[in-house]
Each structure stands twice: as C-alpha cells, then as structure tokens.
mmCIF file of C-alpha atoms and ligand atoms in Angstrom:
data_model
loop_
_atom_site.group_PDB
_atom_site.id
_atom_site.type_symbol
_atom_site.label_atom_id
_atom_site.label_comp_id
_atom_site.label_asym_id
_atom_site.label_seq_id
_atom_site.Cartn_x
_atom_site.Cartn_y
_atom_site.Cartn_z
ATOM 1 C CA MET A 1 -21.916 -44.423 -25.300
ATOM 2 C CA ARG A 2 -25.265 -45.955 -25.028
ATOM 3 C CA THR A 3 -25.085 -47.480 -28.097
ATOM 4 C CA ILE A 4 -22.086 -49.788 -27.238
ATOM 5 C CA LEU A 5 -23.290 -49.577 -23.260
ATOM 6 C CA GLU A 6 -26.953 -51.269 -24.350
ATOM 7 C CA ALA A 7 -24.214 -53.841 -26.505
ATOM 8 C CA ASN A 8 -22.548 -55.438 -23.803
ATOM 9 C CA SER A 9 -25.616 -55.570 -21.346
ATOM 10 C CA HIS A 10 -25.993 -58.548 -20.233
ATOM 11 C CA ASP A 11 -27.989 -60.224 -18.011
ATOM 12 C CA ASP A 12 -25.853 -59.917 -14.679
ATOM 13 C CA ILE A 13 -25.569 -56.065 -15.629
ATOM 14 C CA ARG A 14 -27.182 -53.565 -17.887
ATOM 15 C CA PHE A 15 -26.543 -49.676 -17.957
ATOM 16 C CA ASP A 16 -29.171 -47.291 -18.406
ATOM 17 C CA ILE A 17 -28.247 -43.232 -19.490
ATOM 18 C CA LEU A 18 -28.878 -40.267 -17.985
ATOM 19 C CA SER A 19 -28.463 -36.995 -18.815
ATOM 20 C CA ASN A 20 -27.194 -34.512 -16.130
ATOM 21 C CA PRO A 21 -26.073 -31.636 -16.747
ATOM 22 C CA GLU A 22 -24.209 -29.086 -14.322
ATOM 23 C CA PHE A 23 -25.147 -25.185 -14.089
ATOM 24 C CA LEU A 24 -22.580 -24.571 -11.778
ATOM 25 C CA ALA A 25 -20.565 -21.099 -12.241
ATOM 26 C CA GLU A 26 -16.906 -20.234 -11.878
ATOM 27 C CA GLY A 27 -16.297 -19.018 -9.046
ATOM 28 C CA THR A 28 -19.314 -19.989 -7.287
ATOM 29 C CA ALA A 29 -19.448 -23.660 -8.000
ATOM 30 C CA ILE A 30 -19.301 -25.042 -4.299
ATOM 31 C CA ASN A 31 -22.598 -22.666 -3.675
ATOM 32 C CA ASP A 32 -24.244 -23.552 -7.014
ATOM 33 C CA LEU A 33 -24.003 -27.421 -5.690
ATOM 34 C CA LEU A 34 -24.310 -26.956 -2.389
ATOM 35 C CA TYR A 35 -27.818 -24.728 -3.549
ATOM 36 C CA PRO A 36 -28.795 -25.245 -7.129
ATOM 37 C CA ASP A 37 -31.940 -23.483 -8.707
ATOM 38 C CA ARG A 38 -32.560 -26.829 -10.442
ATOM 39 C CA VAL A 39 -31.196 -30.244 -11.312
ATOM 40 C CA LEU A 40 -32.070 -31.962 -14.203
ATOM 41 C CA ILE A 41 -32.193 -35.155 -14.553
ATOM 42 C CA GLY A 42 -33.006 -36.851 -18.473
ATOM 43 C CA GLY A 43 -33.655 -40.241 -19.079
ATOM 44 C CA LEU A 44 -35.112 -42.340 -21.453
ATOM 45 C CA GLN A 45 -39.357 -42.517 -21.025
ATOM 46 C CA THR A 46 -39.329 -45.875 -20.084
ATOM 47 C CA PRO A 47 -39.406 -48.157 -16.807
ATOM 48 C CA GLU A 48 -36.025 -48.555 -16.499
ATOM 49 C CA GLY A 49 -35.010 -45.713 -17.677
ATOM 50 C CA PHE A 50 -37.930 -44.053 -14.783
ATOM 51 C CA LYS A 51 -35.666 -46.207 -11.882
ATOM 52 C CA ALA A 52 -33.048 -44.893 -12.877
ATOM 53 C CA GLN A 53 -34.223 -40.728 -13.518
ATOM 54 C CA GLN A 54 -35.701 -42.216 -9.446
ATOM 55 C CA ALA A 55 -31.692 -43.619 -8.622
ATOM 56 C CA LEU A 56 -30.112 -40.435 -8.972
ATOM 57 C CA ALA A 57 -32.711 -38.345 -7.917
ATOM 58 C CA GLU A 58 -31.851 -40.035 -4.650
ATOM 59 C CA ILE A 59 -28.566 -38.975 -3.928
ATOM 60 C CA TYR A 60 -29.350 -35.152 -4.635
ATOM 61 C CA GLU A 61 -32.379 -35.424 -2.309
ATOM 62 C CA GLN A 62 -29.759 -35.859 0.062
ATOM 63 C CA TRP A 63 -29.082 -31.689 0.196
ATOM 64 C CA VAL A 64 -31.235 -30.390 -2.704
ATOM 65 C CA PRO A 65 -35.102 -29.813 -1.664
ATOM 66 C CA LYS A 66 -37.608 -32.994 -3.930
ATOM 67 C CA ASP A 67 -39.471 -29.787 -5.460
ATOM 68 C CA LYS A 68 -35.588 -28.495 -7.127
ATOM 69 C CA ILE A 69 -34.999 -31.786 -9.142
ATOM 70 C CA ILE A 70 -37.027 -31.671 -12.252
ATOM 71 C CA THR A 71 -36.533 -35.272 -14.629
ATOM 72 C CA THR A 72 -37.385 -34.681 -18.333
ATOM 73 C CA ASN A 73 -36.957 -36.952 -21.334
ATOM 74 C CA LEU A 74 -33.431 -36.946 -22.420
ATOM 75 C CA TRP A 75 -33.423 -34.789 -25.726
ATOM 76 C CA SER A 76 -35.166 -31.708 -23.340
ATOM 77 C CA SER A 77 -32.231 -32.330 -20.664
ATOM 78 C CA GLU A 78 -30.019 -32.121 -23.295
ATOM 79 C CA LEU A 79 -30.944 -28.834 -25.213
ATOM 80 C CA SER A 80 -31.562 -27.054 -21.974
ATOM 81 C CA LYS A 81 -27.918 -27.278 -21.200
ATOM 82 C CA LEU A 82 -27.354 -25.419 -24.862
ATOM 83 C CA ALA A 83 -31.015 -23.190 -24.022
ATOM 84 C CA ALA A 84 -29.875 -21.760 -20.106
ATOM 85 C CA ASN A 85 -26.351 -20.427 -21.252
ATOM 86 C CA ALA A 86 -27.762 -19.608 -24.751
ATOM 87 C CA LEU A 87 -30.506 -17.259 -22.997
ATOM 88 C CA LEU A 88 -27.704 -16.664 -20.438
ATOM 89 C CA ALA A 89 -25.450 -14.888 -23.082
ATOM 90 C CA GLN A 90 -27.690 -13.458 -24.838
ATOM 91 C CA ARG A 91 -28.599 -10.803 -22.596
ATOM 92 C CA ILE A 92 -25.526 -9.738 -21.761
ATOM 93 C CA SER A 93 -25.412 -9.382 -25.825
ATOM 94 C CA SER A 94 -28.639 -7.766 -25.650
ATOM 95 C CA ILE A 95 -27.727 -5.563 -23.404
ATOM 96 C CA ASN A 96 -24.176 -4.687 -24.857
ATOM 97 C CA ALA A 97 -25.767 -3.982 -28.036
ATOM 98 C CA LEU A 98 -28.188 -1.393 -26.285
ATOM 99 C CA SER A 99 -24.763 -0.332 -24.497
ATOM 100 C CA ALA A 100 -23.760 1.561 -28.618
ATOM 101 C CA ILE A 101 -26.640 2.865 -28.379
ATOM 102 C CA CYS A 102 -26.264 4.627 -24.879
ATOM 103 C CA GLU A 103 -23.105 5.891 -26.129
ATOM 104 C CA ALA A 104 -24.371 7.213 -29.041
ATOM 105 C CA THR A 105 -27.839 9.144 -27.556
ATOM 106 C CA GLY A 106 -26.331 10.093 -23.877
ATOM 107 C CA ALA A 107 -28.548 7.263 -22.271
ATOM 108 C CA ASP A 108 -26.364 5.014 -19.299
ATOM 109 C CA ILE A 109 -25.997 1.519 -19.831
ATOM 110 C CA ASP A 110 -26.543 0.787 -16.088
ATOM 111 C CA GLU A 111 -29.851 2.899 -15.834
ATOM 112 C CA VAL A 112 -31.290 1.168 -18.609
ATOM 113 C CA ALA A 113 -30.306 -2.116 -17.241
ATOM 114 C CA TYR A 114 -31.309 -1.177 -13.486
ATOM 115 C CA ALA A 115 -34.500 0.203 -15.104
ATOM 116 C CA CYS A 116 -35.660 -2.998 -17.254
ATOM 117 C CA GLY A 117 -34.357 -5.307 -14.513
ATOM 118 C CA ARG A 118 -37.251 -4.359 -11.650
ATOM 119 C CA ASP A 119 -39.545 -5.457 -14.255
ATOM 120 C CA SER A 120 -40.077 -8.820 -12.367
ATOM 121 C CA ARG A 121 -40.692 -10.312 -15.686
ATOM 122 C CA ILE A 122 -37.280 -9.437 -16.749
ATOM 123 C CA GLY A 123 -34.987 -9.309 -13.482
ATOM 124 C CA PRO A 124 -31.474 -7.998 -12.867
ATOM 125 C CA LYS A 125 -29.426 -10.480 -13.140
ATOM 126 C CA PHE A 126 -27.283 -11.187 -16.198
ATOM 127 C CA LEU A 127 -27.827 -7.629 -17.748
ATOM 128 C CA LYS A 128 -24.471 -5.822 -16.558
ATOM 129 C CA ALA A 129 -22.518 -4.344 -20.289
ATOM 130 C CA SER A 130 -19.133 -5.446 -20.618
ATOM 131 C CA VAL A 131 -16.588 -5.494 -23.004
ATOM 132 C CA GLY A 132 -18.129 -9.110 -23.861
ATOM 133 C CA PHE A 133 -18.711 -12.433 -22.654
ATOM 134 C CA GLY A 134 -15.761 -15.097 -22.148
ATOM 135 C CA GLY A 135 -15.241 -18.312 -20.535
ATOM 136 C CA SER A 136 -15.165 -21.677 -21.752
ATOM 137 C CA CYS A 137 -19.033 -22.655 -22.267
ATOM 138 C CA PHE A 138 -21.017 -19.695 -23.362
ATOM 139 C CA GLN A 139 -19.598 -19.267 -27.378
ATOM 140 C CA LYS A 140 -18.811 -23.424 -27.434
ATOM 141 C CA ASP A 141 -22.925 -24.223 -26.222
ATOM 142 C CA ILE A 142 -24.102 -21.664 -28.358
ATOM 143 C CA LEU A 143 -22.038 -22.815 -31.449
ATOM 144 C CA ASN A 144 -23.067 -26.076 -30.489
ATOM 145 C CA LEU A 145 -26.859 -25.099 -30.572
ATOM 146 C CA VAL A 146 -26.153 -23.289 -34.183
ATOM 147 C CA TYR A 147 -24.530 -26.472 -35.322
ATOM 148 C CA LEU A 148 -27.463 -28.478 -34.314
ATOM 149 C CA SER A 149 -29.883 -25.864 -36.284
ATOM 150 C CA GLU A 150 -28.261 -26.425 -39.200
ATOM 151 C CA GLN A 151 -28.295 -30.230 -38.825
ATOM 152 C CA LEU A 152 -32.085 -29.966 -38.426
ATOM 153 C CA ASN A 153 -31.897 -27.967 -41.206
ATOM 154 C CA LEU A 154 -33.353 -24.860 -40.038
ATOM 155 C CA PRO A 155 -31.209 -21.499 -40.754
ATOM 156 C CA GLU A 156 -32.934 -19.142 -39.437
ATOM 157 C CA VAL A 157 -32.939 -20.548 -36.009
ATOM 158 C CA ALA A 158 -29.075 -20.697 -36.322
ATOM 159 C CA ALA A 159 -28.897 -17.341 -38.451
ATOM 160 C CA TYR A 160 -30.328 -16.516 -34.484
ATOM 161 C CA TRP A 161 -28.568 -17.440 -32.271
ATOM 162 C CA LYS A 162 -25.341 -16.894 -34.126
ATOM 163 C CA GLN A 163 -26.083 -12.995 -33.586
ATOM 164 C CA VAL A 164 -24.904 -13.736 -30.130
ATOM 165 C CA VAL A 165 -22.009 -14.602 -30.639
ATOM 166 C CA ASP A 166 -21.152 -11.935 -33.866
ATOM 167 C CA LEU A 167 -22.644 -9.382 -31.263
ATOM 168 C CA ASN A 168 -20.273 -10.636 -28.339
ATOM 169 C CA GLU A 169 -17.353 -10.225 -31.515
ATOM 170 C CA TYR A 170 -18.770 -6.818 -31.827
ATOM 171 C CA GLN A 171 -18.359 -5.830 -28.908
ATOM 172 C CA LYS A 172 -15.013 -6.082 -28.323
ATOM 173 C CA LYS A 173 -13.317 -4.767 -31.537
ATOM 174 C CA ARG A 174 -16.362 -1.526 -30.736
ATOM 175 C CA PHE A 175 -14.543 -1.056 -27.288
ATOM 176 C CA VAL A 176 -11.293 -1.169 -29.446
ATOM 177 C CA SER A 177 -12.069 1.148 -32.049
ATOM 178 C CA ARG A 178 -12.596 3.720 -29.170
ATOM 179 C CA ILE A 179 -9.644 3.214 -28.089
ATOM 180 C CA ILE A 180 -7.748 3.953 -30.521
ATOM 181 C CA LYS A 181 -9.804 6.695 -31.792
ATOM 182 C CA THR A 182 -9.935 8.606 -28.249
ATOM 183 C CA LEU A 183 -5.456 7.904 -28.480
ATOM 184 C CA PHE A 184 -5.752 10.481 -31.312
ATOM 185 C CA ASN A 185 -6.171 7.636 -34.208
ATOM 186 C CA THR A 186 -3.203 5.276 -33.193
ATOM 187 C CA ILE A 187 -1.587 3.679 -30.507
ATOM 188 C CA THR A 188 1.368 2.605 -32.091
ATOM 189 C CA ASN A 189 4.256 2.565 -29.107
ATOM 190 C CA LYS A 190 1.487 4.205 -27.017
ATOM 191 C CA ARG A 191 2.270 2.466 -23.336
ATOM 192 C CA ILE A 192 -1.571 0.804 -22.225
ATOM 193 C CA ALA A 193 -1.797 -0.736 -18.695
ATOM 194 C CA VAL A 194 -4.751 -3.539 -19.032
ATOM 195 C CA LEU A 195 -5.716 -3.970 -15.670
ATOM 196 C CA GLY A 196 -7.379 -7.834 -16.130
ATOM 197 C CA PHE A 197 -7.219 -10.456 -18.383
ATOM 198 C CA ALA A 198 -9.250 -13.953 -16.546
ATOM 199 C CA PHE A 199 -12.768 -14.001 -18.618
ATOM 200 C CA LYS A 200 -14.495 -12.975 -14.780
ATOM 201 C CA LYS A 201 -13.615 -12.258 -11.247
ATOM 202 C CA ASP A 202 -12.494 -14.490 -9.088
ATOM 203 C CA THR A 203 -10.947 -17.173 -11.352
ATOM 204 C CA GLY A 204 -7.803 -18.027 -13.293
ATOM 205 C CA ASP A 205 -9.687 -18.789 -16.149
ATOM 206 C CA THR A 206 -8.931 -17.125 -19.224
ATOM 207 C CA ARG A 207 -10.550 -19.165 -22.144
ATOM 208 C CA GLU A 208 -12.045 -17.446 -24.249
ATOM 209 C CA SER A 209 -11.282 -13.765 -22.162
ATOM 210 C CA ALA A 210 -12.724 -11.238 -24.237
ATOM 211 C CA ALA A 211 -8.962 -9.526 -22.695
ATOM 212 C CA ILE A 212 -7.531 -11.970 -25.363
ATOM 213 C CA THR A 213 -8.897 -9.928 -28.660
ATOM 214 C CA LEU A 214 -8.347 -6.778 -27.135
ATOM 215 C CA CYS A 215 -4.415 -7.371 -26.131
ATOM 216 C CA LYS A 216 -4.020 -8.858 -29.593
ATOM 217 C CA ASP A 217 -5.202 -5.764 -31.310
ATOM 218 C CA PHE A 218 -3.081 -3.692 -29.020
ATOM 219 C CA ILE A 219 -0.461 -5.592 -30.266
ATOM 220 C CA GLN A 220 -1.171 -5.587 -34.077
ATOM 221 C CA GLU A 221 -1.365 -2.203 -33.695
ATOM 222 C CA ASN A 222 1.618 -1.758 -31.904
ATOM 223 C CA ALA A 223 1.086 -0.458 -28.844
ATOM 224 C CA ARG A 224 3.405 -1.764 -25.952
ATOM 225 C CA ILE A 225 0.929 -3.371 -23.738
ATOM 226 C CA TYR A 226 1.580 -4.302 -19.359
ATOM 227 C CA ILE A 227 -0.944 -6.772 -18.180
ATOM 228 C CA TYR A 228 -2.056 -7.445 -14.342
ATOM 229 C CA ASP A 229 -3.908 -10.353 -13.282
ATOM 230 C CA PRO A 230 -4.286 -11.255 -9.121
ATOM 231 C CA LYS A 231 -4.347 -14.789 -10.820
ATOM 232 C CA VAL A 232 -3.117 -15.599 -14.499
ATOM 233 C CA SER A 233 0.232 -16.700 -15.010
ATOM 234 C CA GLU A 234 2.600 -14.737 -16.791
ATOM 235 C CA GLN A 235 3.097 -18.191 -18.702
ATOM 236 C CA GLN A 236 -1.016 -18.663 -19.382
ATOM 237 C CA ILE A 237 -0.878 -14.864 -20.638
ATOM 238 C CA PHE A 238 2.071 -15.511 -23.477
ATOM 239 C CA TYR A 239 0.386 -18.982 -24.360
ATOM 240 C CA ASP A 240 -2.967 -17.141 -24.686
ATOM 241 C CA LEU A 241 -1.599 -13.698 -26.836
ATOM 242 C CA SER A 242 0.925 -16.658 -29.498
ATOM 243 C CA GLY A 243 -1.019 -17.140 -32.516
ATOM 244 C CA PRO A 244 -1.140 -16.546 -36.507
ATOM 245 C CA GLU A 245 -2.615 -12.899 -35.905
ATOM 246 C CA VAL A 246 -0.578 -12.100 -33.707
ATOM 247 C CA THR A 247 3.154 -14.411 -33.614
ATOM 248 C CA TYR A 248 4.420 -17.613 -32.079
ATOM 249 C CA ASP A 249 7.813 -16.083 -31.751
ATOM 250 C CA ILE A 250 7.156 -15.363 -27.598
ATOM 251 C CA LYS A 251 11.061 -13.278 -28.160
ATOM 252 C CA ASP A 252 8.864 -11.031 -30.252
ATOM 253 C CA LEU A 253 5.917 -10.932 -28.185
ATOM 254 C CA LYS A 254 7.501 -9.774 -25.264
ATOM 255 C CA LYS A 255 8.759 -6.417 -27.080
ATOM 256 C CA ARG A 256 5.422 -5.618 -27.058
ATOM 257 C CA VAL A 257 4.176 -7.360 -23.915
ATOM 258 C CA THR A 258 5.129 -6.940 -20.165
ATOM 259 C CA ILE A 259 3.279 -8.542 -17.375
ATOM 260 C CA VAL A 260 3.616 -6.776 -13.849
ATOM 261 C CA GLN A 261 2.546 -7.724 -10.167
ATOM 262 C CA SER A 262 0.389 -4.882 -9.833
ATOM 263 C CA ALA A 263 -1.409 -2.665 -10.643
ATOM 264 C CA TYR A 264 0.464 0.619 -10.278
ATOM 265 C CA GLU A 265 3.495 -1.002 -11.584
ATOM 266 C CA ALA A 266 1.093 -1.475 -15.041
ATOM 267 C CA SER A 267 -0.247 2.538 -14.739
ATOM 268 C CA ALA A 268 3.074 4.061 -14.168
ATOM 269 C CA ASN A 269 4.303 5.719 -17.244
ATOM 270 C CA ALA A 270 1.047 4.557 -19.222
ATOM 271 C CA ASP A 271 -0.924 6.589 -21.710
ATOM 272 C CA ALA A 272 -3.775 4.883 -20.432
ATOM 273 C CA ILE A 273 -5.293 2.266 -18.575
ATOM 274 C CA VAL A 274 -7.960 -0.084 -19.935
ATOM 275 C CA VAL A 275 -9.945 -2.211 -17.112
ATOM 276 C CA ALA A 276 -10.854 -5.478 -18.992
ATOM 277 C CA THR A 277 -12.234 -7.841 -15.588
ATOM 278 C CA GLU A 278 -13.814 -6.555 -13.314
ATOM 279 C CA TRP A 279 -11.933 -7.551 -10.143
ATOM 280 C CA ASP A 280 -12.699 -6.131 -6.933
ATOM 281 C CA GLU A 281 -9.123 -4.639 -6.291
ATOM 282 C CA PHE A 282 -9.119 -2.296 -8.589
ATOM 283 C CA LYS A 283 -11.772 -0.764 -7.312
ATOM 284 C CA GLU A 284 -9.861 -0.036 -4.381
ATOM 285 C CA LEU A 285 -6.572 1.377 -5.963
ATOM 286 C CA ASP A 286 -5.249 5.285 -5.177
ATOM 287 C CA PHE A 287 -6.196 6.763 -8.665
ATOM 288 C CA GLU A 288 -4.338 9.703 -7.077
ATOM 289 C CA ARG A 289 -1.004 7.576 -6.934
ATOM 290 C CA ILE A 290 -2.044 6.218 -10.545
ATOM 291 C CA TYR A 291 -2.780 9.305 -12.303
ATOM 292 C CA LYS A 292 0.282 11.095 -10.885
ATOM 293 C CA SER A 293 2.460 8.114 -12.515
ATOM 294 C CA MET A 294 1.140 8.524 -15.437
ATOM 295 C CA ASN A 295 1.617 9.747 -19.134
ATOM 296 C CA LYS A 296 -1.168 13.193 -19.452
ATOM 297 C CA PRO A 297 -3.444 13.389 -20.622
ATOM 298 C CA ALA A 298 -4.196 10.101 -18.241
ATOM 299 C CA PHE A 299 -7.392 8.013 -19.933
ATOM 300 C CA ILE A 300 -8.852 5.911 -18.658
ATOM 301 C CA PHE A 301 -11.404 2.728 -20.280
ATOM 302 C CA ASP A 302 -13.756 1.334 -18.092
ATOM 303 C CA GLY A 303 -15.028 -2.275 -19.357
ATOM 304 C CA ARG A 304 -16.923 -3.371 -16.996
ATOM 305 C CA LEU A 305 -18.490 -0.195 -15.506
ATOM 306 C CA ILE A 306 -16.453 -0.733 -12.576
ATOM 307 C CA LEU A 307 -14.695 2.962 -11.672
ATOM 308 C CA ASP A 308 -16.250 5.891 -9.933
ATOM 309 C CA ALA A 309 -16.077 8.365 -13.673
ATOM 310 C CA GLU A 310 -17.225 11.334 -11.372
ATOM 311 C CA LYS A 311 -14.671 10.954 -8.962
ATOM 312 C CA LEU A 312 -11.968 9.576 -11.620
ATOM 313 C CA LYS A 313 -12.692 12.582 -13.587
ATOM 314 C CA SER A 314 -12.022 15.064 -10.471
ATOM 315 C CA ILE A 315 -8.698 13.261 -10.078
ATOM 316 C CA GLY A 316 -7.664 15.184 -13.788
ATOM 317 C CA PHE A 317 -8.485 11.110 -16.196
ATOM 318 C CA ARG A 318 -10.303 11.810 -19.056
ATOM 319 C CA VAL A 319 -12.561 8.864 -18.523
ATOM 320 C CA HIS A 320 -14.474 6.595 -21.158
ATOM 321 C CA THR A 321 -17.042 3.902 -19.886
ATOM 322 C CA ILE A 322 -19.149 0.883 -21.781
ATOM 323 C CA GLY A 323 -22.228 3.051 -22.041
ATOM 324 C CA ARG A 324 -21.784 5.911 -21.313
ATOM 325 C CA ALA A 325 -21.382 9.263 -23.709
ATOM 326 C CA ASN A 326 -18.461 11.217 -23.559
ATOM 327 C CA PHE A 327 -19.935 14.531 -25.053
HETATM 328 C C1 UGA B 1 -21.469 -19.932 -17.444
HETATM 329 C C2 UGA B 1 -23.330 -20.227 -16.699
HETATM 330 O O1 UGA B 1 -23.521 -19.080 -15.450
HETATM 331 C C3 UGA B 1 -22.982 -21.577 -15.292
HETATM 332 O O2 UGA B 1 -24.534 -21.865 -15.452
HETATM 333 C C4 UGA B 1 -22.647 -22.637 -16.692
HETATM 334 O O3 UGA B 1 -23.185 -24.018 -15.439
HETATM 335 C C5 UGA B 1 -21.921 -22.701 -16.651
HETATM 336 O O4 UGA B 1 -21.350 -21.334 -17.373
HETATM 337 C C6 UGA B 1 -20.952 -23.890 -17.956
HETATM 338 O O5 UGA B 1 -21.624 -24.193 -19.049
HETATM 339 O O6 UGA B 1 -20.170 -24.581 -17.372
HETATM 340 P P1 UGA B 1 -18.718 -19.220 -16.061
HETATM 341 O O7 UGA B 1 -18.624 -19.240 -17.264
HETATM 342 O O8 UGA B 1 -18.838 -19.974 -15.740
HETATM 343 O O9 UGA B 1 -20.755 -19.584 -15.752
HETATM 344 O O10 UGA B 1 -19.614 -17.879 -15.829
HETATM 345 P P2 UGA B 1 -20.795 -16.579 -15.953
HETATM 346 O O11 UGA B 1 -20.311 -16.029 -15.050
HETATM 347 O O12 UGA B 1 -21.931 -17.040 -16.424
HETATM 348 O O13 UGA B 1 -20.195 -15.715 -16.774
HETATM 349 C C7 UGA B 1 -19.805 -15.922 -18.495
HETATM 350 C C8 UGA B 1 -19.192 -14.103 -18.557
HETATM 351 O O14 UGA B 1 -20.057 -13.258 -18.946
HETATM 352 C C9 UGA B 1 -18.370 -13.777 -18.242
HETATM 353 O O15 UGA B 1 -17.060 -13.128 -19.047
HETATM 354 C C10 UGA B 1 -19.170 -12.400 -17.692
HETATM 355 O O16 UGA B 1 -18.022 -11.168 -17.391
HETATM 356 C C11 UGA B 1 -19.974 -12.421 -18.425
HETATM 357 N N1 UGA B 1 -21.373 -11.469 -18.026
HETATM 358 C C12 UGA B 1 -21.344 -11.699 -17.223
HETATM 359 C C13 UGA B 1 -21.116 -10.386 -18.481
HETATM 360 O O17 UGA B 1 -20.805 -9.832 -19.055
HETATM 361 N N2 UGA B 1 -22.739 -9.517 -17.917
HETATM 362 C C14 UGA B 1 -23.373 -10.105 -16.589
HETATM 363 O O18 UGA B 1 -24.264 -9.770 -16.849
HETATM 364 C C15 UGA B 1 -22.979 -11.438 -16.454
#
C-alpha cells in the first residue's frame, strides 16, 4: 500500500502510512473503545511520520488519557497486535494443558488458576480453562506469527507458537474422547444436547468456535445432536457443520442434527448434555426439570466450568467438568 500511495503522491497530496491496530473484543467492543488499556500508533521514524502519528494521537486524546497513547515504529505496532493475541491465547492453552493434569491427578483447575492468578506478576485474566479458544482472531494471528517466523528463518520460534494452536486442537479432541469414553465407549445413535454454539457468550459469532469441532466429531461418531444457542441462527449452524469431514448435503446433516429453541427442548430425552458456550442463561436453568426429562443415567459435560457440579450431582446427574477428575 505504501509503495502505491507514495508513487501517486505529488506536491498537493502526500500520504503517510500509520499502523493503528484495534484491541476490541466481541461483546465488549464499545467499552473497549471508550476505555482502552492503550492505543497503539505505529509510524515511520521520519519527521513526516511523527507528524502523522501526532495528528492521529490528537483525535484519540479527545477521550483517551495521553499516557495511554503509545507511539512506536511501524513494525513494532504491527507485531504488537499479533503478539498481544498470541500471548492471550498462550495463557488459555497453558491453563488448558494444566487442566489435563488436573483431570489425571485430582487437582481442580479453577483452584489452580485462582492460586496462580493471585500472583500480581501473572494476574487473574484469561486463565479460565475451557474446551478451547475460538474466534476469528487468535488462531489466525498465531498462524500469522508462525508464518512470519518461518519466513524469517526462525523455525524454533515458529514451532513454539504453533504449539499454542496444536494444544487448542488437542483440548477439543480430549474433551470429545472423554465424552465418548464416559458414554460407554460409543455415542452411536445416542442423543446429545449441545448447549451453545457461539465461540463465546454475548456474541452470535461462530468463527472457529470449539462447538463446531465437537459437533463434527459427534456426527462422525453417528450421534444425534440437538443444538441450542440463544444467538446463532439455524442457517449458520448448518453452514458451519457442512464440510468434507461430514457432508455437504444439508438433508443428510438434518438426519443427525436438529436445531431447537431452548435448552429444555435440547435436553428432553437426551443421554448427555454438553456445555460448549458459557452463556449466563445456562447457569439459571431448572436442572431438576431437565434431569426428569433425560434418559438415565443422565450425563452432563461442562466444557466451560460454569455449572454447580455438586448441586447437579445431588439431583442425580453424572457430572464431568474440564479440569476436574471423576475418580
Ligand atoms: C480477541 C482479543 O481479546 C481482543 O483484544 C482482540 O482485539 C480481538 O481478539 C481481535 O484481534 O480482534 P475476541 O476474539 O473477541 O477478542 O474474544 P476473547 O474474549 O479474546 O475470547 C477468545 C476465545 O478465548 C473465546 O473462545 C473465549 O471463550 C476463550 N477464552 C477466553 C477462554 O477459553 N478462557 C479465557 O480465560 C478467556
């Protein structure tokens, strides 16, 4: 872009290139925009570049305190965007790797995350274990970093960051294996209620959602799945689930997949419930009612650690939570 713009500059019009990555997260974008942790403006280290950075900084200064506006060189700014997402995703993969150890030993991942997060050098955010991170950005940005590292002939660096994505895939597969093993080693023709399809709560976005991988695996294992998500459309779910691993034929898909309008509808006559997205409404469900409507034994797999496992057990559920053992 810079080459093209500079080639088309003349006395009356000239262009400066700035890098101004955004750090907005879905579901909190307006708040993130109004009260950013920082604003990053990268520019060329030339008098014109500094002037351009200053002009953009003045716009942000209308609502962002000056000390939160950081100016850097162009490459630092571009790399910081990738690095910030890679570091956030790395924390999730780290806690998810630990969740596997918890399940094997009897440690509780929420307790481990809390104990570690209380160290001010580590901090509590982005340490929630899950069935895996999703969204349009984390995986893309890490793979971008991996590609860049390979291009720069830094294979060890590339392998290091690639592992964050690999661990995320492993976490999803591990969860599916646990579900199948618990359901007596087969889910063929079993009815599974999938609660949540978005990649996180408070958004209808399904890009790279862990639920897609889970559901595709369930379909491949010939389960019958009933999906409920408060914000994702039926059309979107079928679009996400069609593909070479499963089928492109929506009619075929509909033999295995049903989209329903409530968690209760999804759970009726189900053999198992799988929580794939941490929607608040799932915490408020009437689980006594749900238990009565399910096949017995009634299994719940909490992929987001949002449900009160003790309460569910007292109702009669067999509860499996990521990062907790079932000895
Ligand atoms: C992410 C970053 O948080 C933003 O700062 C960035 O601007 C944005 O990507 C982007 O590059 O555009 P977003 O993808 O909207 O934002 O969502 P996050 O809140 O970061 O969550 C990503 C995934 O990680 C979700 O699937 C979420 O459920 C999962 N997650 C998050 C966990 O599994 N555990 C956590 O502790 C936190």
